[in-house]
Coordinates of C-alpha atoms and ligand atoms in Angstrom, one line a residue:
M152 CA -12.2 51.2 -3.0
I153 CA -10.5 48.5 -1.0
K154 CA -8.1 46.4 -3.4
I155 CA -7.8 42.8 -2.8
N156 CA -4.4 41.1 -3.6
N157 CA -4.4 38.2 -1.3
I158 CA -7.1 35.8 -0.3
C159 CA -6.9 33.1 2.3
C160 CA -9.7 30.4 2.3
I161 CA -9.9 28.4 5.6
G162 CA -11.2 24.9 4.6
A163 CA -10.0 23.0 1.4
G164 CA -13.5 20.9 1.1
Y165 CA -16.2 20.5 -1.3
V166 CA -16.8 24.3 -1.3
G167 CA -13.4 25.9 -0.4
G168 CA -11.5 23.9 -3.0
P169 CA -13.6 24.5 -6.2
T170 CA -14.7 28.0 -5.2
M171 CA -11.2 29.3 -4.8
A172 CA -10.0 27.5 -7.8
V173 CA -12.6 29.4 -10.0
I174 CA -11.6 32.7 -8.2
A175 CA -8.0 32.1 -9.0
D176 CA -8.9 31.2 -12.6
K177 CA -11.0 34.2 -13.1
C178 CA -8.7 36.7 -11.2
P179 CA -5.1 36.0 -12.2
N180 CA -3.9 39.1 -10.3
I181 CA -5.1 37.8 -7.0
N182 CA -3.1 35.3 -5.1
V183 CA -5.3 32.7 -3.6
N184 CA -4.3 30.4 -0.7
V185 CA -6.4 27.6 0.5
V186 CA -5.5 26.2 3.8
D187 CA -6.6 23.2 5.8
I188 CA -5.6 21.3 9.1
D189 CA -6.1 18.0 7.2
E190 CA -2.6 17.3 5.9
E191 CA -3.7 14.4 3.8
R192 CA -6.4 16.4 2.0
I193 CA -3.7 19.2 1.3
K194 CA -1.3 16.5 0.0
K195 CA -4.1 15.3 -2.6
W196 CA -4.8 18.9 -3.6
N197 CA -1.0 19.2 -4.5
D198 CA -0.6 15.7 -6.0
K199 CA 0.9 16.0 -9.5
N200 CA -1.5 13.2 -10.8
L201 CA -4.8 15.2 -11.2
K202 CA -6.8 12.0 -10.8
N203 CA -5.9 12.1 -7.1
L204 CA -7.5 15.3 -6.4
P205 CA -9.6 14.9 -3.1
I206 CA -12.7 16.1 -4.8
F207 CA -14.2 14.8 -8.1
E208 CA -15.9 17.6 -10.0
P209 CA -16.1 17.9 -13.7
G210 CA -14.0 20.6 -14.9
L211 CA -12.1 21.0 -11.6
A212 CA -8.9 19.3 -12.5
E213 CA -8.4 21.4 -15.6
I214 CA -8.7 24.6 -13.5
V215 CA -6.3 23.3 -10.9
D216 CA -3.8 22.3 -13.8
R217 CA -4.0 25.9 -15.0
C218 CA -3.6 27.7 -11.7
R219 CA -2.0 25.6 -9.3
D220 CA 1.4 27.0 -8.1
I221 CA 0.8 30.1 -10.0
N222 CA -2.0 32.0 -8.1
L223 CA -3.6 29.2 -6.4
H224 CA -1.8 27.3 -3.6
F225 CA -2.9 24.6 -1.2
S226 CA -1.1 24.4 2.2
I227 CA -1.4 23.7 5.8
S228 CA 0.2 27.0 6.7
V229 CA -2.9 28.4 8.2
E230 CA -1.3 31.3 10.4
E231 CA 1.1 32.5 7.7
K232 CA -1.6 32.7 5.0
I233 CA -4.1 34.4 7.4
Y234 CA -1.4 36.9 8.1
E235 CA -0.6 37.7 4.4
A236 CA -4.4 38.0 3.4
D237 CA -6.7 41.0 2.9
M238 CA -9.7 38.8 2.6
V239 CA -10.3 35.6 4.5
F240 CA -13.1 33.2 3.5
I241 CA -14.3 30.8 6.2
S242 CA -15.2 27.7 4.4
V243 CA -15.1 25.0 7.1
N244 CA -17.6 22.1 8.1
T245 CA -20.7 23.0 10.0
P246 CA -22.3 19.5 10.6
T247 CA -25.3 18.9 12.9
K248 CA -24.4 18.8 16.5
K249 CA -24.1 15.4 18.0
K250 CA -23.9 16.4 21.7
G251 CA -24.9 19.1 24.1
L252 CA -27.6 21.9 23.7
G253 CA -29.5 21.5 20.3
A254 CA -27.9 18.0 19.7
G255 CA -29.4 16.4 16.6
K256 CA -30.5 19.8 15.1
A257 CA -28.4 22.8 15.6
S258 CA -25.2 23.3 13.7
D259 CA -21.9 22.5 15.4
L260 CA -20.1 25.9 15.0
R261 CA -16.8 24.7 16.7
W262 CA -14.8 24.9 13.5
V263 CA -16.2 28.2 12.5
E264 CA -15.4 29.7 16.0
E265 CA -12.0 28.1 15.9
S266 CA -11.3 29.8 12.4
A267 CA -12.7 33.1 13.7
R268 CA -10.1 32.9 16.6
Q269 CA -7.3 32.1 14.3
V270 CA -8.0 35.1 12.1
A271 CA -8.2 37.2 15.2
K272 CA -4.9 36.0 16.3
F273 CA -3.0 35.9 13.2
S274 CA -4.3 38.7 10.8
S275 CA -2.5 41.9 10.1
G276 CA -3.9 45.3 9.2
H277 CA -7.5 45.5 7.7
T278 CA -9.1 42.1 7.1
I279 CA -12.4 41.3 5.4
V280 CA -13.8 38.1 6.9
V281 CA -16.2 36.4 4.6
E282 CA -18.7 33.5 5.7
K283 CA -18.8 30.9 3.2
S284 CA -19.8 28.1 5.3
T285 CA -23.5 27.9 5.7
L286 CA -24.4 29.2 9.1
P287 CA -27.4 29.7 11.4
V288 CA -28.8 33.3 11.4
R289 CA -26.8 35.7 13.7
T290 CA -23.7 33.7 13.5
A291 CA -21.9 36.7 12.0
E292 CA -22.4 38.4 15.5
V293 CA -20.5 35.4 17.1
I294 CA -17.6 36.0 14.6
Q295 CA -17.8 39.9 15.0
N296 CA -17.5 39.6 18.7
I297 CA -14.4 37.3 18.6
L298 CA -12.9 39.7 16.1
R299 CA -13.9 42.9 18.1
S300 CA -12.1 41.6 21.2
A301 CA -9.0 41.2 19.1
E302 CA -9.3 44.7 17.8
Q303 CA -9.4 46.0 21.3
D304 CA -6.4 43.9 22.4
N305 CA -3.6 46.4 23.3
H306 CA -0.9 43.9 21.9
R307 CA -2.7 43.7 18.5
R308 CA -3.1 47.4 17.7
G309 CA -3.7 48.4 14.1
I310 CA -5.8 45.5 13.2
S311 CA -9.4 45.8 12.1
F312 CA -12.2 43.7 10.5
D313 CA -15.3 43.6 8.5
V314 CA -17.6 40.8 8.4
L315 CA -19.6 39.6 5.2
S316 CA -21.9 36.8 4.6
N317 CA -21.4 35.2 1.2
P318 CA -23.2 31.8 1.1
E319 CA -22.5 29.3 -1.5
F320 CA -25.2 27.8 -3.7
L321 CA -23.2 25.3 -5.8
A322 CA -24.4 21.8 -6.2
E323 CA -21.9 19.0 -6.3
G324 CA -21.4 17.4 -9.5
T325 CA -21.9 20.8 -11.3
A326 CA -19.8 22.8 -8.9
I327 CA -17.6 24.5 -11.6
E328 CA -20.6 25.3 -13.9
D329 CA -22.6 26.7 -10.9
L330 CA -19.5 28.8 -9.9
E331 CA -18.8 30.0 -13.4
Y332 CA -22.5 30.9 -14.2
P333 CA -24.3 31.4 -10.9
D334 CA -28.0 32.2 -10.8
R335 CA -27.0 34.9 -8.2
V336 CA -24.1 35.8 -5.7
L337 CA -25.4 37.0 -2.4
I338 CA -23.4 39.6 -0.3
G339 CA -24.6 40.2 3.0
G340 CA -23.1 43.0 5.2
D341 CA -23.3 46.5 6.7
N342 CA -20.2 48.2 5.2
I343 CA -20.7 49.1 1.7
N344 CA -16.8 49.4 1.2
A345 CA -16.2 45.7 2.1
M346 CA -19.2 44.7 0.2
N347 CA -17.9 46.4 -2.9
A348 CA -14.5 44.7 -2.5
L349 CA -16.1 41.3 -2.7
H350 CA -18.4 42.6 -5.5
S351 CA -15.3 43.6 -7.5
I352 CA -14.0 40.0 -7.4
Y353 CA -17.3 38.3 -8.6
S354 CA -18.0 41.1 -11.1
R355 CA -15.0 39.9 -13.1
W356 CA -17.2 37.1 -14.4
V357 CA -20.7 37.6 -13.0
S358 CA -22.9 40.2 -14.5
K359 CA -23.7 43.0 -12.1
E360 CA -27.6 42.5 -11.8
K361 CA -26.9 38.9 -10.5
I362 CA -24.8 40.3 -7.6
L363 CA -27.3 40.9 -4.7
F364 CA -26.7 43.0 -1.8
T365 CA -28.5 42.4 1.5
N366 CA -28.2 42.8 5.1
I367 CA -26.2 40.0 6.8
W368 CA -29.0 38.3 8.6
S369 CA -31.2 38.0 5.3
S370 CA -28.2 36.7 3.6
E371 CA -27.6 33.9 6.3
L372 CA -31.3 32.9 6.3
A373 CA -31.7 33.1 2.5
K374 CA -29.0 30.2 2.3
L375 CA -31.0 28.0 4.7
T376 CA -34.2 28.8 3.0
A377 CA -32.9 27.9 -0.5
N378 CA -31.8 24.5 0.6
A379 CA -35.2 24.1 2.7
F380 CA -37.3 24.9 -0.3
L381 CA -35.2 22.6 -2.7
A382 CA -35.4 19.7 -0.2
Q383 CA -39.1 20.1 0.3
R384 CA -39.7 19.9 -3.5
I385 CA -37.9 16.4 -3.3
S386 CA -40.1 15.4 -0.4
S387 CA -43.2 16.4 -2.2
I388 CA -42.5 14.6 -5.3
N389 CA -41.4 11.5 -3.4
S390 CA -44.7 11.8 -1.5
I391 CA -46.5 11.8 -4.8
A392 CA -44.5 8.8 -6.1
A393 CA -45.9 6.7 -3.2
M394 CA -49.4 8.0 -4.2
C395 CA -48.6 7.0 -7.8
E396 CA -47.6 3.5 -6.9
A397 CA -50.8 3.2 -5.0
T398 CA -53.2 4.7 -7.6
G399 CA -51.9 3.5 -10.9
A400 CA -50.5 6.9 -11.8
D401 CA -46.7 7.6 -13.0
V402 CA -44.9 10.2 -11.1
R403 CA -42.9 11.2 -14.2
E404 CA -46.0 12.1 -16.1
V405 CA -47.4 14.0 -13.0
S406 CA -43.9 15.8 -12.7
R407 CA -44.1 16.7 -16.6
A408 CA -47.7 17.9 -16.1
I409 CA -47.0 20.1 -13.1
G410 CA -43.7 21.3 -14.2
T411 CA -45.0 23.0 -17.2
D412 CA -46.9 25.3 -15.0
S413 CA -44.4 28.4 -15.1
R414 CA -45.2 29.1 -11.4
I415 CA -44.0 25.6 -10.4
G416 CA -41.2 25.1 -12.9
S417 CA -39.7 21.8 -14.0
K418 CA -36.6 21.5 -11.9
F419 CA -36.1 19.3 -8.8
L420 CA -39.2 17.3 -9.6
D421 CA -37.3 13.8 -10.1
S422 CA -38.4 11.4 -7.7
G423 CA -35.6 9.2 -6.4
P424 CA -34.3 7.3 -3.3
G425 CA -34.6 10.4 -1.1
F426 CA -32.5 13.4 -1.0
G427 CA -28.9 12.9 0.4
G428 CA -25.8 15.2 0.6
S429 CA -24.2 16.9 3.5
C430 CA -26.4 19.8 3.6
F431 CA -30.2 19.5 2.9
K432 CA -31.0 17.5 6.1
K433 CA -28.5 19.5 8.1
D434 CA -29.6 22.9 7.2
I435 CA -33.4 22.1 7.6
L436 CA -32.8 20.8 11.0
N437 CA -30.9 23.9 11.7
L438 CA -34.0 25.8 10.6
V439 CA -36.1 23.7 12.8
Y440 CA -34.0 24.3 15.7
L441 CA -34.0 28.1 15.2
A442 CA -37.8 28.1 14.7
E443 CA -38.2 26.3 18.0
Y444 CA -35.6 28.7 19.7
F445 CA -37.9 31.5 18.6
G446 CA -41.1 29.8 19.9
L447 CA -42.4 29.1 16.4
N448 CA -43.4 25.6 16.9
E449 CA -45.8 25.2 13.9
V450 CA -42.9 26.5 11.7
A451 CA -40.5 24.0 13.3
N452 CA -43.0 21.1 12.7
F453 CA -43.5 22.1 9.1
W454 CA -39.9 21.8 8.2
Q455 CA -39.3 18.8 10.3
S456 CA -42.0 17.0 8.1
V457 CA -39.7 17.3 5.2
V458 CA -37.0 15.3 6.8
N459 CA -39.4 12.8 8.3
L460 CA -40.9 12.2 4.9
N461 CA -37.5 11.7 3.4
N462 CA -36.5 9.0 6.2
W463 CA -39.8 7.3 5.7
H464 CA -39.2 7.1 1.8
Q465 CA -35.8 5.5 2.2
N466 CA -37.1 3.0 4.5
R467 CA -40.1 2.3 2.2
I468 CA -37.6 1.3 -0.6
S469 CA -35.7 -1.2 1.5
K470 CA -38.9 -2.7 2.9
L471 CA -40.3 -3.0 -0.7
V472 CA -37.2 -4.9 -2.0
V473 CA -37.6 -7.4 0.7
K474 CA -41.4 -7.8 0.1
K475 CA -41.0 -8.3 -3.6
L476 CA -38.2 -10.9 -3.0
F477 CA -40.8 -13.1 -1.4
G478 CA -40.4 -11.5 2.1
T479 CA -36.8 -12.5 2.6
V480 CA -33.5 -11.5 1.3
T481 CA -31.4 -13.6 3.6
G482 CA -28.6 -15.2 1.6
K483 CA -29.7 -13.6 -1.5
K484 CA -27.3 -11.6 -3.8
I485 CA -28.4 -8.1 -4.5
V486 CA -26.4 -5.8 -6.8
V487 CA -26.4 -2.1 -5.6
L488 CA -25.6 0.2 -8.5
G489 CA -24.4 3.6 -7.1
F490 CA -23.5 4.5 -3.7
A491 CA -22.7 8.3 -4.1
F492 CA -25.7 10.7 -3.1
K493 CA -26.0 11.7 -6.7
A494 CA -24.0 11.3 -9.9
N495 CA -20.8 13.1 -10.9
T496 CA -19.5 13.2 -7.1
N497 CA -17.5 10.8 -5.0
D498 CA -19.4 12.4 -1.9
T499 CA -21.5 9.8 0.0
R500 CA -22.6 12.1 2.8
E501 CA -26.1 11.3 3.9
S502 CA -26.6 9.1 0.7
A503 CA -29.7 7.2 0.6
A504 CA -27.7 4.2 -0.3
I505 CA -26.2 4.1 3.2
Q506 CA -29.4 3.4 5.0
I507 CA -30.8 1.3 2.3
C508 CA -27.7 -0.9 2.2
K509 CA -27.6 -1.2 6.0
D510 CA -31.3 -2.3 6.2
L511 CA -30.8 -4.9 3.5
I512 CA -27.6 -6.3 5.3
D513 CA -29.6 -6.3 8.6
E514 CA -32.1 -8.5 6.7
G515 CA -29.3 -11.0 5.8
A516 CA -28.7 -10.0 2.2
D517 CA -25.4 -10.4 0.3
I518 CA -24.8 -6.9 -1.2
W519 CA -22.5 -6.4 -4.2
I520 CA -21.9 -2.7 -4.4
H521 CA -20.5 -0.8 -7.6
D522 CA -19.9 2.9 -7.8
P523 CA -17.5 4.4 -10.5
K524 CA -16.0 7.1 -8.2
V525 CA -16.7 6.0 -4.5
S526 CA -13.8 4.1 -2.8
K527 CA -14.2 0.7 -0.9
L528 CA -12.8 2.4 2.1
Q529 CA -15.4 5.1 2.1
I530 CA -18.3 2.6 1.8
E531 CA -16.7 0.6 4.8
K532 CA -16.7 3.9 6.8
D533 CA -20.4 4.6 5.8
L534 CA -21.6 1.1 6.5
E535 CA -19.5 0.8 9.7
M536 CA -18.9 -2.8 8.7
A537 CA -15.8 -4.4 6.9
P538 CA -16.5 -6.1 3.4
I539 CA -16.8 -9.8 3.4
E540 CA -13.3 -10.7 2.7
Q541 CA -12.3 -9.1 6.1
L542 CA -15.0 -10.6 8.1
E543 CA -13.2 -12.9 10.4
E544 CA -16.2 -15.0 11.4
I545 CA -17.1 -15.7 7.7
K546 CA -13.3 -17.0 7.1
E547 CA -13.4 -19.1 10.0
N548 CA -16.8 -20.9 9.9
K549 CA -19.9 -21.3 7.8
L550 CA -22.2 -18.5 8.9
L551 CA -21.9 -17.4 5.2
S552 CA -25.7 -17.6 4.3
K553 CA -27.1 -16.5 7.7
I554 CA -25.6 -13.0 8.2
G555 CA -25.9 -10.0 5.8
K556 CA -22.7 -9.0 4.3
W557 CA -21.3 -6.7 1.5
R558 CA -18.5 -6.5 -1.0
F559 CA -17.3 -4.0 -3.5
S560 CA -16.5 -4.4 -7.2
K561 CA -14.8 -1.9 -9.5
S562 CA -16.1 -3.8 -12.5
L563 CA -19.7 -4.3 -13.6
D564 CA -19.3 -8.0 -14.2
I565 CA -21.3 -8.8 -10.9
F566 CA -24.7 -10.0 -12.1
D567 CA -24.0 -13.7 -11.7
K568 CA -26.7 -15.4 -9.6
A569 CA -28.1 -12.1 -8.5
H570 CA -31.7 -12.1 -7.3
A571 CA -32.0 -8.4 -7.8
V572 CA -30.3 -5.2 -9.0
L573 CA -31.0 -2.0 -7.1
M574 CA -30.1 1.3 -8.9
L575 CA -29.5 4.1 -6.4
T576 CA -27.4 6.7 -8.2
E577 CA -28.2 8.0 -11.8
W578 CA -24.5 7.4 -13.2
K579 CA -24.5 7.5 -17.0
E580 CA -22.8 4.1 -17.2
Y581 CA -26.0 2.5 -15.8
K582 CA -28.1 3.9 -18.4
N583 CA -26.8 1.7 -21.3
I584 CA -26.9 -1.8 -19.5
D585 CA -27.6 -4.7 -21.7
W586 CA -30.5 -6.3 -19.7
I587 CA -31.0 -9.1 -22.1
D588 CA -27.3 -10.2 -21.5
I589 CA -27.4 -9.6 -17.8
S590 CA -30.8 -11.4 -17.3
K591 CA -29.2 -14.6 -18.5
K592 CA -26.8 -14.5 -15.7
M593 CA -29.2 -13.6 -13.0
M594 CA -31.5 -15.9 -11.0
N595 CA -35.0 -16.6 -12.3
P596 CA -37.2 -14.8 -11.3
A597 CA -35.1 -11.6 -10.8
W598 CA -35.9 -8.1 -10.1
V599 CA -34.6 -4.6 -11.1
F600 CA -35.4 -1.9 -8.5
D601 CA -34.9 1.4 -10.2
A602 CA -35.0 4.1 -7.7
R603 CA -33.6 6.7 -10.4
S604 CA -35.8 6.2 -13.3
I605 CA -32.8 5.6 -15.6
T606 CA -33.9 2.2 -17.2
D607 CA -36.0 1.9 -20.2
P608 CA -38.9 -0.4 -18.9
S609 CA -39.5 -1.9 -22.2
K610 CA -35.8 -3.1 -22.5
V611 CA -36.1 -4.5 -18.9
E612 CA -39.3 -6.2 -19.3
S613 CA -38.2 -7.7 -22.8
A614 CA -35.3 -9.2 -21.0
N615 CA -37.9 -11.1 -18.7
L616 CA -36.9 -9.3 -15.6
N617 CA -39.4 -8.0 -13.1
L618 CA -39.1 -4.3 -12.7
W619 CA -40.2 -1.7 -10.0
R620 CA -39.5 2.0 -10.8
V621 CA -40.0 4.7 -8.2
G622 CA -43.5 6.2 -8.6
D623 CA -44.6 3.8 -11.4
G624 CA -47.9 2.8 -10.5
T625 CA -48.4 1.2 -14.0
S626 CA -46.1 -1.7 -13.5
K627 CA -47.9 -4.1 -11.3
Ligands
NAD252 P1 -15.8 19.8 3.9 O1 -16.0 18.9 5.3 O2 -15.7 19.1 2.7 O3 -14.7 20.7 4.1 C1 -14.4 21.5 5.4 C2 -12.8 21.7 5.5 O4 -12.6 22.5 6.5 C3 -12.3 20.3 6.0 O5 -11.3 19.8 5.0 C4 -11.7 20.6 7.3 O6 -10.4 19.9 7.7 C5 -11.3 22.1 7.1 N1 -11.3 22.7 8.5 C6 -12.0 22.6 9.7 N2 -11.6 23.5 10.6 C7 -10.5 24.0 10.3 C8 -9.7 25.0 10.6 N3 -9.8 25.6 11.9 N4 -8.6 25.4 10.0 C9 -8.4 24.9 8.8 N5 -9.4 24.0 8.1 C10 -10.4 23.6 8.7 O7 -17.1 20.7 4.0 P2 -17.9 21.3 2.6 O8 -18.8 20.3 2.0 O9 -16.7 22.1 1.9 O10 -18.8 22.4 3.4 C11 -18.2 23.6 4.0 C12 -19.4 24.6 4.2 O11 -20.0 24.9 3.0 C13 -20.5 23.9 5.2 O12 -21.0 24.9 6.0 C14 -21.6 23.5 4.1 O13 -22.8 23.7 4.7 C15 -21.4 24.6 3.1 N6 -21.8 24.3 1.8 C16 -21.5 23.0 1.3 C17 -21.9 22.7 -0.1 C18 -21.6 21.4 -0.7 O14 -22.0 21.1 -1.8 N7 -20.8 20.6 -0.1 C19 -22.6 23.7 -1.0 C20 -22.9 24.9 -0.4 C21 -22.4 25.2 1.0
UGA253 C1 -27.6 21.2 -2.7 C2 -28.3 22.5 -3.4 O1 -28.7 22.1 -4.7 C3 -27.1 23.6 -3.5 O2 -27.7 24.7 -4.1 C4 -26.5 23.9 -2.2 O3 -25.6 24.9 -2.4 C5 -25.9 22.7 -1.7 O4 -27.0 21.8 -1.6 C6 -25.5 22.8 -0.3 O5 -25.7 23.7 0.4 O6 -24.7 21.8 0.0 P1 -26.2 19.2 -3.6 O7 -26.6 18.6 -2.2 O8 -24.8 19.2 -3.9 O9 -26.6 20.7 -3.7 O10 -27.0 18.4 -4.7 P2 -28.6 18.5 -5.3 O11 -28.4 18.4 -6.7 O12 -29.4 19.6 -4.8 O13 -29.2 17.2 -4.8 C7 -29.5 16.8 -3.5 C8 -30.0 15.5 -3.3 O14 -31.4 15.6 -3.9 C9 -29.5 14.4 -4.2 O15 -29.5 13.2 -3.3 C10 -30.3 14.4 -5.3 O16 -30.2 13.0 -5.9 C11 -31.5 14.5 -4.9 N1 -32.5 15.1 -6.0 C12 -32.2 16.2 -6.5 C13 -33.7 14.3 -6.2 O17 -33.9 13.2 -5.6 N2 -34.5 14.9 -7.2 C14 -34.3 15.9 -7.8 O18 -35.2 16.3 -8.7 C15 -33.1 16.7 -7.5

């Protein structure tokens, strides 16, 4: 049995950070080093004030508090920590390629390749290399080729490698719970000793029947497939939401009715503003690219339609807001509640709020954004536009009512003279809003657009506000 004493994880992001924190917590005898080239991110991981960790996940700060500087370390010492490790996890970003072959669909593997080269160059003795990032099928071959040429390098005699695929299934906002109580752990590989070494880590807290062994290619494809199936359910229910609005049905009732069928199941049937997050779109597009590569055009078209429906649905919401506000939002104040792609995370990658806010700003709206965890700076990056107080043309002249603009508020005291409230993230603080009180401050007539089904319709309506809820064909 190969014994693992030292782990190095390349990439201290949304996956690397929480995953390694849980491994360190569950395996006190293993020394876990998380390394990253992003010095700022590492500084935040080492910040004494746990509120400043770079990632917000319920339960994460407590684990970091228990393990940091004991058997969990964050640093930029990539070379040194690779050298010391018996097992290296590659947990770097794999975004969609922006340029070159496969641009717009294939994953950009430059960070994975760079990590493999670093492992080839700095490792010592036998190293098990674990793909944690989500990768296109047969990427392990690329990593193996890089490592094999290092093994054959005369100057680096005595080093050897095994490559495993161990995709991560955690969801943001519930990362710690998902890691502590996973539905399954997938280990793909061809060397049973290396697979057992990784098994021996997870089996400290995951029951053995939940740790699945597969070949490496099945493991890589299973990860893309799981995300594609989940995203497909959301596009399916969002397509039905539009049908409900057209026919007088209610998507919540339809979801409940179909979710009780044990073959369908009740999870992932909440209609919303369209799926966001860094992975669903990227992983489906990757699947589309692979299908096209293998000449499976019908397969490619099938999965592409899941992304197309999602884009259409987001666009449908901003159009609908404009339509309900008498065909124009120019100069109108719209309060946007929530900017993260889902509740309980500060992540905004691919959040539906980005496109919807951009569309409304293009239409001339005055957007006031609130989110309990997302920073103003992050919103500025996502909207590719400075907030109102920094807009020079607004400071200098009177363009105020003609151009769209946005501002950020940390407080919820922002409803004064608003024409509409648009709810885009299901934060719990939005569930108890006192609509009677707020309606007194808003314009008359005013609208509440609830894209997350978190309001109680009777309370909104008794406050004399117009309500649109996603997939609610009964409120016309
Ligand atoms: P991320 O962008 O948050 O983190 C990746 C980190 O890797 C960054 O901090 C970056 O600086 C670092 N990095 C890149 N190249 C490096 C190098 N050569 N050396 C050291 N550090 C390097 O990404 P993420 O959200 O953690 O996702 C990582 C992978 O996990 C992706 O493949 C993603 O598809 C997959 N995944 C993500 C989630 C999720 O919820 N975010 C869930 C499951 C799987
Ligand atoms: C998703 C998967 O759930 C994880 O298993 C996977 O590991 C991860 O992607 C990944 O590979 O990155 P995540 O994106 O963090 O996790 O969050 P989800 O809970 O899946 O939500 C994704 C999007 O779908 C969010 O915008 C969410 O609001 C939306 N959603 C989810 C709905 O609109 N309706 C639902 O019923 C569920």
